[in-house]
Amino acid sequence: MKIIEHNDPFKHLVLEEFLTEEEIRLVYYRCKNKVDENKYNDKSMFFEHGEYQNNSGVDISFTDELSIKITKQLNEVAEYFNIADDRFDWNFNCNLTYHNPNKPLRPHNDDWNELSKYGAGRIKLLVYLGLNDQEYKDWGTKLYTRSDDYSSFVKEIKFVPGNAVSFIANDKSYHGTDFTHGIEGYRFILGAEYINSSLITTEPGE
């Protein structure tokens, strides 16, 4: 894993080769094999809390070896940000994106100071999963300077399978997606959050 630091529009890390090609294929196919094709095609797998969401969790198992490797690298990220803390733990899982034009993932910051009571992480990390069988145009994570404002776009972290992006979730970390060319195929993400469970006091929706 190679860590590259960027500071525009806020501090974030691009982690090259967070997963090897073999590891990508393992996780990708475990995700793919968990997807109910009928529920994916009719989008019912994305229906939750009375409305369609823009992603759905994919519950897979990781090999012990890969789980240990991922956790080790996540801890290296926390140390890089200089906020490693024994009160925090990394939670990671996979999800599948739904390109829902009626509910896009608009620019938002996931500010930990505001959302920690719901279980949000102080650090967020996204690993891109794919087979390098297409261009992945506009599939990446886009960074902004203002909430809910696509015109404040600054840059895109390209969707490169095996690479990851990570940042401290604060009042400046505006990010989102904008699939201007749609999505052909499965857009799987391995997402991780650095969580202090003792701060959780409220269930989402309360």
XYZ file of N, CA, C and O in Angstrom:
824
model
N 0.844 -1.201 0.000
C 0.000 0.000 0.000
C 0.881 1.254 0.000
O 1.787 1.374 0.812
N 0.603 2.153 -0.912
C 1.322 3.422 -0.992
C 0.374 4.557 -0.631
O -0.705 4.691 -1.216
N 0.749 5.368 0.361
C -0.086 6.470 0.829
C 0.357 7.764 0.161
O 1.530 8.152 0.240
N -0.590 8.427 -0.506
C -0.311 9.716 -1.148
C -1.248 10.754 -0.537
O -2.470 10.613 -0.598
N -0.669 11.796 0.050
C -1.462 12.828 0.722
C -1.810 13.964 -0.241
O -0.977 14.408 -1.028
N -3.069 14.409 -0.153
C -3.544 15.570 -0.908
C -4.236 16.517 0.068
O -4.724 16.099 1.124
N -4.300 17.794 -0.294
C -4.894 18.782 0.619
C -5.924 19.691 -0.039
O -6.353 20.660 0.571
N -6.323 19.397 -1.253
C -7.310 20.207 -1.959
C -8.507 19.327 -2.331
O -8.330 18.302 -2.984
N -9.713 19.667 -1.908
C -10.126 20.854 -1.142
C -10.031 20.673 0.376
O -10.286 21.598 1.133
N -9.692 19.454 0.822
C -9.449 19.171 2.234
C -8.462 18.014 2.282
O -8.233 17.330 1.285
N -7.853 17.785 3.426
C -6.845 16.730 3.526
C -7.486 15.364 3.287
O -8.460 14.993 3.938
N -6.911 14.617 2.347
C -7.381 13.263 2.083
C -6.211 12.443 1.567
O -5.205 12.984 1.089
N -6.336 11.150 1.698
C -5.292 10.235 1.271
C -5.797 9.364 0.139
O -6.928 8.871 0.178
N -4.970 9.178 -0.870
C -5.217 8.164 -1.884
C -4.275 7.008 -1.564
O -3.059 7.208 -1.425
N -4.837 5.832 -1.398
C -4.074 4.660 -0.997
C -3.988 3.717 -2.197
O -4.956 3.024 -2.523
N -2.854 3.736 -2.850
C -2.689 2.900 -4.027
C -2.431 1.455 -3.626
O -1.683 1.186 -2.681
N -3.071 0.532 -4.330
C -2.912 -0.902 -4.096
C -3.217 -1.269 -2.641
O -2.464 -2.021 -2.007
N -4.320 -0.725 -2.137
C -4.785 -1.143 -0.809
C -5.073 -2.642 -0.822
O -4.825 -3.341 0.147
N -5.609 -3.119 -1.946
C -5.805 -4.550 -2.163
C -5.057 -4.971 -3.422
O -4.960 -4.200 -4.378
N -4.549 -6.197 -3.416
C -3.902 -6.740 -4.605
C -4.976 -7.169 -5.608
O -6.164 -7.281 -5.270
N -4.557 -7.450 -6.835
C -5.510 -7.898 -7.848
C -6.210 -9.185 -7.417
O -7.424 -9.342 -7.611
N -5.464 -10.106 -6.818
C -6.063 -11.361 -6.353
C -7.094 -11.103 -5.254
O -8.175 -11.708 -5.243
N -6.783 -10.193 -4.330
C -7.705 -9.868 -3.241
C -8.959 -9.162 -3.763
O -10.068 -9.414 -3.287
N -8.761 -8.292 -4.753
C -9.909 -7.607 -5.368
C -10.877 -8.627 -5.945
O -12.090 -8.560 -5.718
N -10.342 -9.576 -6.700
C -11.192 -10.576 -7.345
C -11.919 -11.423 -6.301
O -13.103 -11.740 -6.460
N -11.229 -11.769 -5.235
C -11.852 -12.558 -4.169
C -13.045 -11.821 -3.581
O -14.153 -12.369 -3.483
N -12.832 -10.561 -3.205
C -13.906 -9.785 -2.569
C -15.011 -9.482 -3.569
O -16.207 -9.584 -3.257
N -14.620 -9.112 -4.794
C -15.616 -8.779 -5.816
C -16.554 -9.958 -6.068
O -17.788 -9.801 -6.080
N -16.000 -11.139 -6.280
C -16.856 -12.290 -6.607
C -17.662 -12.765 -5.402
O -18.779 -13.270 -5.568
N -17.128 -12.583 -4.201
C -17.943 -12.902 -3.023
C -19.130 -11.948 -2.930
O -20.238 -12.362 -2.566
N -18.913 -10.688 -3.264
C -20.024 -9.731 -3.300
C -21.017 -10.115 -4.400
O -22.235 -10.164 -4.159
N -20.501 -10.355 -5.583
C -21.365 -10.669 -6.732
C -22.223 -11.901 -6.464
O -23.413 -11.936 -6.804
N -21.638 -12.897 -5.823
C -22.370 -14.132 -5.549
C -23.452 -13.953 -4.486
O -24.336 -14.809 -4.358
N -23.391 -12.844 -3.736
C -24.391 -12.566 -2.708
C -25.578 -11.772 -3.254
O -26.605 -11.634 -2.583
N -25.431 -11.222 -4.446
C -26.477 -10.358 -5.001
C -27.585 -11.207 -5.606
O -27.330 -12.080 -6.441
N -28.817 -10.945 -5.164
C -29.991 -11.577 -5.767
C -30.304 -10.811 -7.053
O -30.717 -9.647 -7.006
N -30.091 -11.458 -8.196
C -30.215 -10.772 -9.481
C -31.603 -10.171 -9.678
O -31.752 -9.060 -10.210
N -32.638 -10.880 -9.255
C -34.004 -10.365 -9.416
C -34.221 -9.115 -8.575
O -34.806 -8.132 -9.051
N -33.741 -9.148 -7.329
C -33.920 -7.989 -6.445
C -33.057 -6.818 -6.882
O -33.393 -5.659 -6.625
N -31.925 -7.127 -7.543
C -31.093 -6.054 -8.083
C -31.779 -5.409 -9.282
O -31.849 -4.179 -9.393
N -32.307 -6.229 -10.168
C -32.918 -5.706 -11.392
C -34.185 -4.909 -11.105
O -34.446 -3.885 -11.762
N -34.989 -5.363 -10.133
C -36.204 -4.600 -9.826
C -35.967 -3.565 -8.725
O -36.892 -2.867 -8.308
N -34.712 -3.488 -8.234
C -34.245 -2.487 -7.258
C -34.859 -2.666 -5.868
O -34.671 -1.811 -5.001
N -35.545 -3.789 -5.638
C -36.162 -3.984 -4.318
C -35.113 -4.140 -3.222
O -35.381 -3.857 -2.054
N -33.892 -4.566 -3.584
C -32.862 -4.725 -2.568
C -32.411 -3.375 -2.000
O -31.776 -3.325 -0.945
N -32.745 -2.294 -2.698
C -32.355 -0.963 -2.248
C -33.475 -0.245 -1.475
O -33.300 0.901 -1.065
N -34.617 -0.906 -1.323
C -35.761 -0.272 -0.665
C -35.672 -0.507 0.840
O -35.700 -1.637 1.314
N -35.550 0.584 1.588
C -35.397 0.500 3.037
C -35.928 1.777 3.668
O -35.833 2.859 3.080
N -36.506 1.639 4.859
C -37.064 2.791 5.578
C -38.100 3.523 4.732
O -38.202 4.761 4.769
N -38.853 2.761 3.926
C -39.955 3.340 3.181
C -39.579 4.058 1.901
O -40.432 4.699 1.281
N -38.304 3.965 1.485
C -37.898 4.631 0.251
C -36.670 3.934 -0.335
O -36.005 3.148 0.344
N -36.383 4.242 -1.599
C -35.212 3.669 -2.242
C -33.954 4.421 -1.803
O -33.913 5.651 -1.808
N -32.932 3.663 -1.419
C -31.654 4.221 -1.013
C -30.683 4.204 -2.197
O -30.959 3.601 -3.234
N -29.520 4.848 -2.026
C -28.559 4.870 -3.125
C -27.502 3.770 -3.014
O -26.585 3.701 -3.831
N -27.631 2.916 -1.992
C -26.760 1.740 -1.915
C -27.382 0.715 -0.990
O -28.325 1.023 -0.244
N -26.844 -0.481 -1.028
C -27.320 -1.560 -0.168
C -26.124 -2.366 0.304
O -25.202 -2.636 -0.480
N -26.127 -2.747 1.569
C -25.042 -3.547 2.108
C -25.004 -4.938 1.490
O -26.037 -5.511 1.154
N -23.799 -5.465 1.339
C -23.600 -6.826 0.837
C -22.798 -7.570 1.898
O -21.629 -7.265 2.132
N -23.443 -8.500 2.551
C -22.846 -9.185 3.699
C -21.996 -10.368 3.230
O -22.526 -11.403 2.830
N -20.687 -10.187 3.265
C -19.784 -11.269 2.860
C -18.840 -11.592 4.012
O -18.676 -10.811 4.961
N -18.200 -12.740 3.918
C -17.162 -13.108 4.885
C -15.797 -12.853 4.240
O -15.628 -13.002 3.027
N -14.849 -12.464 5.071
C -13.477 -12.266 4.623
C -12.623 -13.402 5.180
O -12.875 -13.886 6.281
N -11.625 -13.819 4.438
C -10.696 -14.794 4.995
C -9.987 -14.161 6.186
O -9.842 -12.929 6.267
N -9.547 -14.978 7.129
C -8.835 -14.447 8.295
C -7.610 -13.660 7.861
O -7.326 -12.581 8.396
N -6.900 -14.197 6.883
C -5.682 -13.530 6.407
C -5.985 -12.154 5.845
O -5.291 -11.170 6.163
N -7.036 -12.052 5.032
C -7.368 -10.761 4.434
C -7.917 -9.803 5.480
O -7.598 -8.607 5.458
N -8.719 -10.298 6.403
C -9.257 -9.438 7.460
C -8.134 -8.838 8.297
O -8.162 -7.645 8.642
N -7.132 -9.646 8.608
C -5.984 -9.160 9.385
C -5.217 -8.102 8.596
O -4.827 -7.057 9.129
N -5.017 -8.357 7.296
C -4.290 -7.396 6.462
C -5.040 -6.071 6.367
O -4.446 -4.987 6.503
N -6.356 -6.134 6.119
C -7.151 -4.910 5.998
C -7.099 -4.117 7.297
O -6.880 -2.894 7.286
N -7.276 -4.791 8.427
C -7.250 -4.106 9.720
C -5.894 -3.462 9.973
O -5.816 -2.329 10.466
N -4.815 -4.161 9.626
C -3.469 -3.603 9.803
C -3.308 -2.323 8.988
O -2.781 -1.307 9.479
N -3.760 -2.352 7.743
C -3.610 -1.166 6.896
C -4.523 -0.037 7.357
O -4.145 1.144 7.280
N -5.708 -0.365 7.847
C -6.586 0.669 8.396
C -5.930 1.342 9.601
O -6.003 2.574 9.752
N -5.291 0.558 10.447
C -4.604 1.141 11.598
C -3.440 2.036 11.160
O -3.161 3.065 11.796
N -2.794 1.676 10.065
C -1.722 2.527 9.526
C -2.292 3.874 9.081
O -1.636 4.919 9.235
N -3.505 3.867 8.543
C -4.142 5.112 8.129
C -4.443 5.983 9.349
O -4.189 7.194 9.339
N -4.983 5.380 10.409
C -5.263 6.138 11.634
C -3.980 6.737 12.195
O -3.964 7.893 12.661
N -2.899 5.973 12.149
C -1.612 6.483 12.631
C -1.105 7.608 11.744
O -0.532 8.593 12.236
N -1.314 7.493 10.433
C -0.886 8.551 9.521
C -1.601 9.858 9.845
O -0.999 10.937 9.828
N -2.900 9.752 10.128
C -3.672 10.944 10.488
C -3.363 11.419 11.914
O -3.880 12.452 12.352
N -2.564 10.640 12.636
C -2.166 10.975 14.009
C -3.357 11.023 14.968
O -3.399 11.849 15.880
N -4.338 10.145 14.741
C -5.484 10.087 15.658
C -5.790 8.645 16.069
O -6.923 8.326 16.433
N -4.777 7.773 16.037
C -4.972 6.411 16.533
C -5.367 6.476 18.006
O -4.778 7.228 18.788
N -6.384 5.711 18.382
C -6.966 5.830 19.718
C -7.540 4.464 20.119
O -8.339 3.886 19.376
N -7.151 3.963 21.281
C -7.620 2.648 21.736
C -9.124 2.597 21.959
O -9.700 1.509 22.045
N -9.762 3.748 22.073
C -11.220 3.766 22.273
C -11.981 3.548 20.965
O -13.197 3.365 20.976
N -11.266 3.557 19.852
C -11.881 3.425 18.540
C -11.571 2.063 17.930
O -10.527 1.464 18.198
N -12.479 1.597 17.099
C -12.284 0.367 16.333
C -12.702 0.614 14.892
O -13.580 1.432 14.612
N -12.091 -0.138 13.980
C -12.475 -0.070 12.575
C -13.603 -1.058 12.290
O -13.510 -2.227 12.642
N -14.655 -0.572 11.670
C -15.716 -1.419 11.127
C -15.635 -1.340 9.611
O -15.541 -0.240 9.060
N -15.673 -2.479 8.935
C -15.663 -2.440 7.476
C -16.602 -3.492 6.910
O -16.808 -4.561 7.482
N -17.208 -3.143 5.788
C -18.129 -4.034 5.085
C -18.262 -3.547 3.644
O -17.734 -2.488 3.286
N -18.982 -4.308 2.850
C -19.131 -3.965 1.436
C -20.545 -3.491 1.135
O -21.498 -3.829 1.848
N -20.667 -2.699 0.091
C -21.994 -2.284 -0.364
C -22.011 -2.172 -1.882
O -20.969 -2.125 -2.540
N -23.220 -2.149 -2.399
C -23.463 -2.065 -3.837
C -24.237 -0.791 -4.130
O -25.250 -0.511 -3.488
N -23.758 -0.017 -5.083
C -24.362 1.269 -5.419
C -25.590 1.099 -6.307
O -25.606 0.255 -7.203
N -26.585 1.934 -6.050
C -27.748 2.052 -6.944
C -27.723 3.462 -7.519
O -27.782 4.439 -6.779
N -27.616 3.567 -8.836
C -27.681 4.887 -9.480
C -29.144 5.328 -9.486
O -29.902 4.988 -10.387
N -29.500 6.056 -8.450
C -30.885 6.490 -8.247
C -30.972 7.988 -8.501
O -30.678 8.792 -7.615
N -31.362 8.403 -9.713
C -31.417 9.837 -10.020
C -32.344 10.618 -9.085
O -32.163 11.829 -8.905
N -33.310 9.926 -8.475
C -34.233 10.602 -7.563
C -33.644 10.787 -6.168
O -34.203 11.534 -5.357
N -32.553 10.082 -5.868
C -31.907 10.241 -4.568
C -30.398 10.094 -4.732
O -29.803 9.135 -4.267
N -29.764 11.053 -5.402
C -28.310 10.968 -5.589
C -27.586 11.231 -4.273
O -28.153 11.798 -3.335
N -26.346 10.793 -4.224
C -25.524 11.051 -3.043
C -24.890 12.430 -3.227
O -23.758 12.575 -3.677
N -25.649 13.455 -2.871
C -25.230 14.830 -3.091
C -24.096 15.207 -2.136
O -23.852 14.509 -1.140
N -23.393 16.309 -2.406
C -22.284 16.714 -1.540
C -22.707 16.852 -0.075
O -23.673 17.533 0.249
N -21.987 16.161 0.795
C -22.255 16.159 2.236
C -20.924 15.929 2.930
O -19.952 15.500 2.309
N -20.869 16.197 4.237
C -19.559 16.104 4.897
C -19.417 14.957 5.901
O -18.322 14.655 6.351
N -20.507 14.320 6.335
C -20.437 13.252 7.343
C -19.668 13.706 8.579
O -18.916 12.926 9.181
N -19.870 14.962 8.986
C -19.119 15.549 10.096
C -19.232 14.679 11.352
O -20.308 14.524 11.932
N -18.101 14.125 11.776
C -18.084 13.227 12.931
C -18.567 13.914 14.206
O -19.239 13.291 15.039
N -18.266 15.176 14.359
C -18.700 15.888 15.565
C -20.220 15.941 15.670
O -20.769 15.974 16.770
N -20.888 15.938 14.537
C -22.350 15.965 14.514
C -22.965 14.564 14.501
O -24.067 14.358 15.024
N -22.265 13.610 13.905
C -22.879 12.306 13.619
C -22.334 11.145 14.441
O -22.803 10.018 14.298
N -21.361 11.396 15.315
C -20.788 10.298 16.097
C -21.829 9.602 16.965
O -21.741 8.399 17.212
N -22.848 10.332 17.407
C -23.881 9.729 18.253
C -24.716 8.698 17.495
O -25.396 7.872 18.108
N -24.661 8.747 16.150
C -25.360 7.761 15.328
C -24.454 6.598 14.922
O -24.887 5.697 14.209
N -23.187 6.647 15.320
C -22.259 5.588 14.949
C -21.378 5.913 13.763
O -20.712 5.024 13.232
N -21.369 7.165 13.338
C -20.507 7.559 12.229
C -19.042 7.516 12.653
O -18.711 7.689 13.829
N -18.158 7.291 11.691
C -16.745 7.175 11.995
C -16.004 8.496 11.926
O -16.366 9.394 11.169
N -14.948 8.592 12.718
C -14.104 9.790 12.683
C -13.264 9.814 11.408
O -12.964 10.874 10.863
N -12.874 8.625 10.950
C -12.186 8.493 9.665
C -13.068 7.648 8.758
O -13.666 6.665 9.199
N -13.145 8.032 7.502
C -13.851 7.237 6.496
C -12.847 6.768 5.453
O -11.903 7.503 5.122
N -13.073 5.563 4.957
C -12.193 5.014 3.937
C -13.022 4.176 2.975
O -13.883 3.401 3.397
N -12.791 4.368 1.682
C -13.523 3.653 0.639
C -12.531 2.947 -0.273
O -11.615 3.576 -0.811
N -12.721 1.640 -0.446
C -11.887 0.859 -1.358
C -12.730 0.506 -2.578
O -13.848 -0.002 -2.446
N -12.206 0.774 -3.761
C -12.942 0.520 -4.996
C -12.708 -0.919 -5.458
O -11.566 -1.394 -5.520
N -13.807 -1.598 -5.794
C -13.746 -3.003 -6.198
C -14.231 -3.155 -7.632
O -15.326 -2.703 -7.967
N -13.443 -3.772 -8.465
C -13.823 -3.974 -9.854
C -12.838 -4.891 -10.543
O -11.792 -5.241 -9.979
N -13.147 -5.268 -11.763
C -12.329 -6.228 -12.504
C -11.510 -5.578 -13.607
O -10.927 -6.274 -14.443
N -11.473 -4.247 -13.635
C -10.750 -3.514 -14.689
C -11.229 -3.918 -16.078
O -10.430 -4.021 -17.029
N -12.542 -4.126 -16.191
C -13.105 -4.539 -17.476
C -13.879 -3.415 -18.154
O -14.579 -3.645 -19.130
N -13.758 -2.191 -17.618
C -14.391 -1.033 -18.236
C -13.687 0.236 -17.785
O -12.743 0.196 -16.989
N -14.169 1.392 -18.274
C -13.478 2.657 -18.029
C -13.799 3.244 -16.656
O -13.023 4.030 -16.112
N -14.947 2.893 -16.079
C -15.403 3.432 -14.785
C -15.500 4.966 -14.822
O -15.134 5.645 -13.864
N -16.000 5.490 -15.915
C -16.089 6.941 -16.077
C -17.093 7.536 -15.091
O -18.251 7.127 -15.049
N -16.640 8.487 -14.287
C -17.455 9.182 -13.272
C -17.920 8.264 -12.148
O -18.860 8.591 -11.433
N -17.279 7.129 -11.969
C -17.643 6.211 -10.895
C -16.993 6.594 -9.559
O -17.333 6.048 -8.521
N -16.032 7.495 -9.576
C -15.245 7.777 -8.378
C -15.959 8.628 -7.346
O -17.131 8.978 -7.478
N -15.220 8.953 -6.298
C -15.711 9.822 -5.230
C -15.355 11.255 -5.583
O -14.183 11.559 -5.852
N -16.346 12.128 -5.595
C -16.101 13.513 -5.978
C -16.047 14.408 -4.735
O -16.808 14.207 -3.783
N -15.129 15.357 -4.757
C -14.891 16.241 -3.617
C -15.378 17.654 -3.933
O -15.209 18.137 -5.062
N -15.935 18.295 -2.922
C -16.586 19.596 -3.087
C -16.189 20.540 -1.950
O -15.521 20.129 -0.988
N -16.639 21.776 -2.058
C -16.363 22.763 -1.006
C -17.616 23.203 -0.268
O -17.514 23.893 0.744
N -18.795 22.800 -0.771
C -20.043 23.219 -0.111
C -21.050 22.071 -0.095
O -21.048 21.201 -0.973
N -21.935 22.126 0.883
C -22.971 21.111 1.030
C -24.039 21.235 -0.050
O -24.464 22.345 -0.387
N -24.433 20.075 -0.603
C -25.578 19.993 -1.514
C -25.415 20.881 -2.747
O -26.401 21.338 -3.323
N -24.176 21.159 -3.149
C -23.924 22.088 -4.247
C -22.946 21.459 -5.238
O -21.727 21.498 -5.051
N -23.500 20.878 -6.321
C -22.641 20.240 -7.316
C -21.708 21.238 -8.004
O -20.651 20.852 -8.506
N -22.090 22.520 -8.010
C -21.242 23.502 -8.676
C -19.948 23.767 -7.909
O -19.032 24.396 -8.436
N -19.853 23.274 -6.655
C -18.635 23.473 -5.859
C -17.630 22.332 -6.066
O -16.674 22.189 -5.300
N -17.842 21.533 -7.117
C -16.959 20.405 -7.428
C -15.510 20.862 -7.608
O -15.235 21.870 -8.260
N -14.575 20.106 -7.018
C -13.152 20.406 -7.133
C -12.407 19.302 -7.882
O -11.634 19.577 -8.800
N -12.640 18.063 -7.510
C -11.883 16.973 -8.131
C -12.589 15.646 -7.904
O -13.446 15.528 -7.030
N -12.203 14.652 -8.703
C -12.707 13.294 -8.547
C -11.562 12.357 -8.167
O -10.488 12.408 -8.776
N -11.790 11.541 -7.143
C -10.873 10.451 -6.853
C -11.295 9.303 -7.758
O -12.374 8.744 -7.599
N -10.471 8.985 -8.725
C -10.843 8.022 -9.746
C -11.124 6.636 -9.152
O -10.480 6.215 -8.192
N -12.094 5.971 -9.750
C -12.443 4.610 -9.361
C -11.428 3.663 -9.986
O -11.585 3.215 -11.121
N -10.365 3.396 -9.231
C -9.323 2.467 -9.672
C -9.402 1.238 -8.776
O -9.127 1.331 -7.576
N -9.812 0.081 -9.312
C -9.953 -1.103 -8.471
C -8.690 -1.398 -7.650
O -7.572 -1.402 -8.183
N -8.905 -1.597 -6.352
C -7.799 -1.860 -5.438
C -7.305 -0.630 -4.720
O -6.689 -0.734 -3.653
N -7.539 0.556 -5.294
C -7.167 1.799 -4.628
C -8.253 2.224 -3.648
O -9.394 1.771 -3.724
N -7.876 3.132 -2.750
C -8.824 3.625 -1.747
C -8.621 5.116 -1.544
O -7.579 5.677 -1.902
N -9.639 5.750 -0.972
C -9.535 7.144 -0.543
C -9.946 7.192 0.917
O -10.828 6.432 1.356
N -9.299 8.053 1.689
C -9.615 8.170 3.102
C -9.493 9.621 3.543
O -8.677 10.375 3.007
N -10.321 10.000 4.526
C -10.272 11.358 5.063
C -10.882 11.383 6.455
O -11.641 10.479 6.842
N -10.513 12.401 7.214
C -11.142 12.647 8.513
C -12.463 13.345 8.240
O -12.517 14.341 7.510
N -13.536 12.801 8.803
C -14.872 13.367 8.569
C -15.074 14.577 9.482
O -15.231 14.444 10.690
N -15.069 15.757 8.872
C -15.245 16.985 9.646
C -16.141 17.954 8.879
O -16.791 17.571 7.897
N -16.177 19.208 9.305
C -17.101 20.159 8.680
C -16.657 20.621 7.300
O -17.384 21.340 6.622
N -15.481 20.172 6.853
C -14.980 20.573 5.530
C -14.977 19.423 4.525
O -14.729 19.643 3.336
N -15.229 18.197 4.963
C -15.003 17.022 4.110
C -16.194 16.712 3.201
O -16.748 15.610 3.217
N -16.548 17.665 2.357
C -17.691 17.492 1.457
C -17.336 16.537 0.311
O -16.359 16.746 -0.403
N -18.154 15.519 0.163
C -17.918 14.494 -0.852
C -19.255 13.935 -1.310
O -20.285 14.151 -0.673
N -19.244 13.222 -2.420
C -20.466 12.622 -2.941
C -20.163 11.916 -4.248
O -19.002 11.634 -4.575
N -21.204 11.601 -4.990
C -21.046 10.976 -6.300
C -21.931 11.709 -7.301
O -22.904 12.362 -6.929
N -21.573 11.595 -8.563
C -22.358 12.212 -9.634
C -22.142 11.389 -10.892
O -21.199 11.609 -11.651
N -23.020 10.406 -11.086
C -22.852 9.449 -12.169
C -23.437 10.006 -13.469
O -24.503 9.599 -13.927
N -22.715 10.956 -14.052
C -23.226 11.644 -15.238
C -23.335 10.709 -16.440
O -24.064 11.014 -17.388
N -22.619 9.596 -16.410
C -22.692 8.621 -17.497
C -23.417 7.347 -17.070
O -23.372 6.336 -17.772
N -24.092 7.407 -15.910
C -24.787 6.228 -15.418
C -23.814 5.176 -14.907
O -22.603 5.416 -14.784
N -24.343 4.000 -14.595
C -23.525 2.880 -14.134
C -23.908 1.637 -14.925
O -25.069 1.246 -14.949
N -22.931 1.046 -15.569
C -23.135 -0.224 -16.254
C -22.369 -1.289 -15.476
O -21.149 -1.242 -15.383
N -23.088 -2.244 -14.905
C -22.440 -3.274 -14.101
C -22.518 -2.955 -12.620
O -23.177 -2.000 -12.200
N -21.839 -3.763 -11.830
C -21.881 -3.620 -10.377
C -20.801 -2.658 -9.890
O -19.621 -2.821 -10.211
N -21.216 -1.680 -9.081
C -20.253 -0.783 -8.428
C -20.175 -1.179 -6.954
O -20.975 -0.744 -6.135
N -19.215 -2.040 -6.652
C -19.006 -2.483 -5.276
C -17.958 -1.597 -4.599
O -16.963 -1.201 -5.208
N -18.201 -1.330 -3.326
C -17.280 -0.551 -2.495
C -17.047 -1.309 -1.192
O -17.989 -1.854 -0.607
N -15.803 -1.338 -0.742
C -15.514 -1.777 0.624
C -15.340 -0.515 1.442
O -14.409 0.255 1.212
N -16.262 -0.271 2.366
C -16.224 0.940 3.171
C -15.799 0.647 4.602
O -16.171 -0.383 5.173
N -14.990 1.536 5.173
C -14.520 1.372 6.553
C -14.699 2.684 7.313
O -14.548 3.770 6.742
N -15.025 2.560 8.589
C -15.168 3.733 9.456
C -14.501 3.468 10.801
O -14.572 2.351 11.328
N -13.875 4.502 11.333
C -13.154 4.438 12.615
C -14.105 4.944 13.691
O -14.337 6.148 13.818
N -14.658 4.015 14.474
C -15.817 4.300 15.322
C -15.500 4.140 16.809
O -14.812 3.197 17.215
N -16.038 5.051 17.590
C -16.028 4.934 19.052
C -17.453 4.578 19.480
O -18.324 5.435 19.555
N -17.685 3.289 19.729
C -19.043 2.815 20.009
C -19.639 3.425 21.264
O -20.862 3.530 21.388
N -18.797 3.859 22.195
C -19.319 4.416 23.448
C -20.028 5.751 23.234
O -20.776 6.211 24.105
N -19.821 6.376 22.040
C -20.449 7.668 21.767
C -21.832 7.526 21.145
O -22.553 8.517 21.005
N -22.216 6.288 20.783
C -23.491 6.086 20.107
C -24.640 6.189 21.127
O -24.725 5.396 22.059
N -25.471 7.187 20.936
C -26.594 7.400 21.865
C -27.943 7.438 21.153
O -28.989 7.399 21.793
N -27.928 7.500 19.831
C -29.150 7.699 19.073
C -29.184 6.771 17.873
O -28.183 6.653 17.162
N -30.307 6.126 17.648
C -30.467 5.313 16.457
C -30.818 6.216 15.273
O -31.546 7.198 15.437
N -30.336 5.915 14.069
C -30.709 6.712 12.903
C -32.212 6.814 12.770
O -32.942 5.843 12.945
N -32.694 8.010 12.471
C -34.117 8.236 12.309
C -34.793 8.762 13.557
O -35.924 9.248 13.517
N -34.097 8.658 14.703
C -34.700 9.197 15.922
C -34.494 10.710 16.023
O -33.550 11.245 15.492
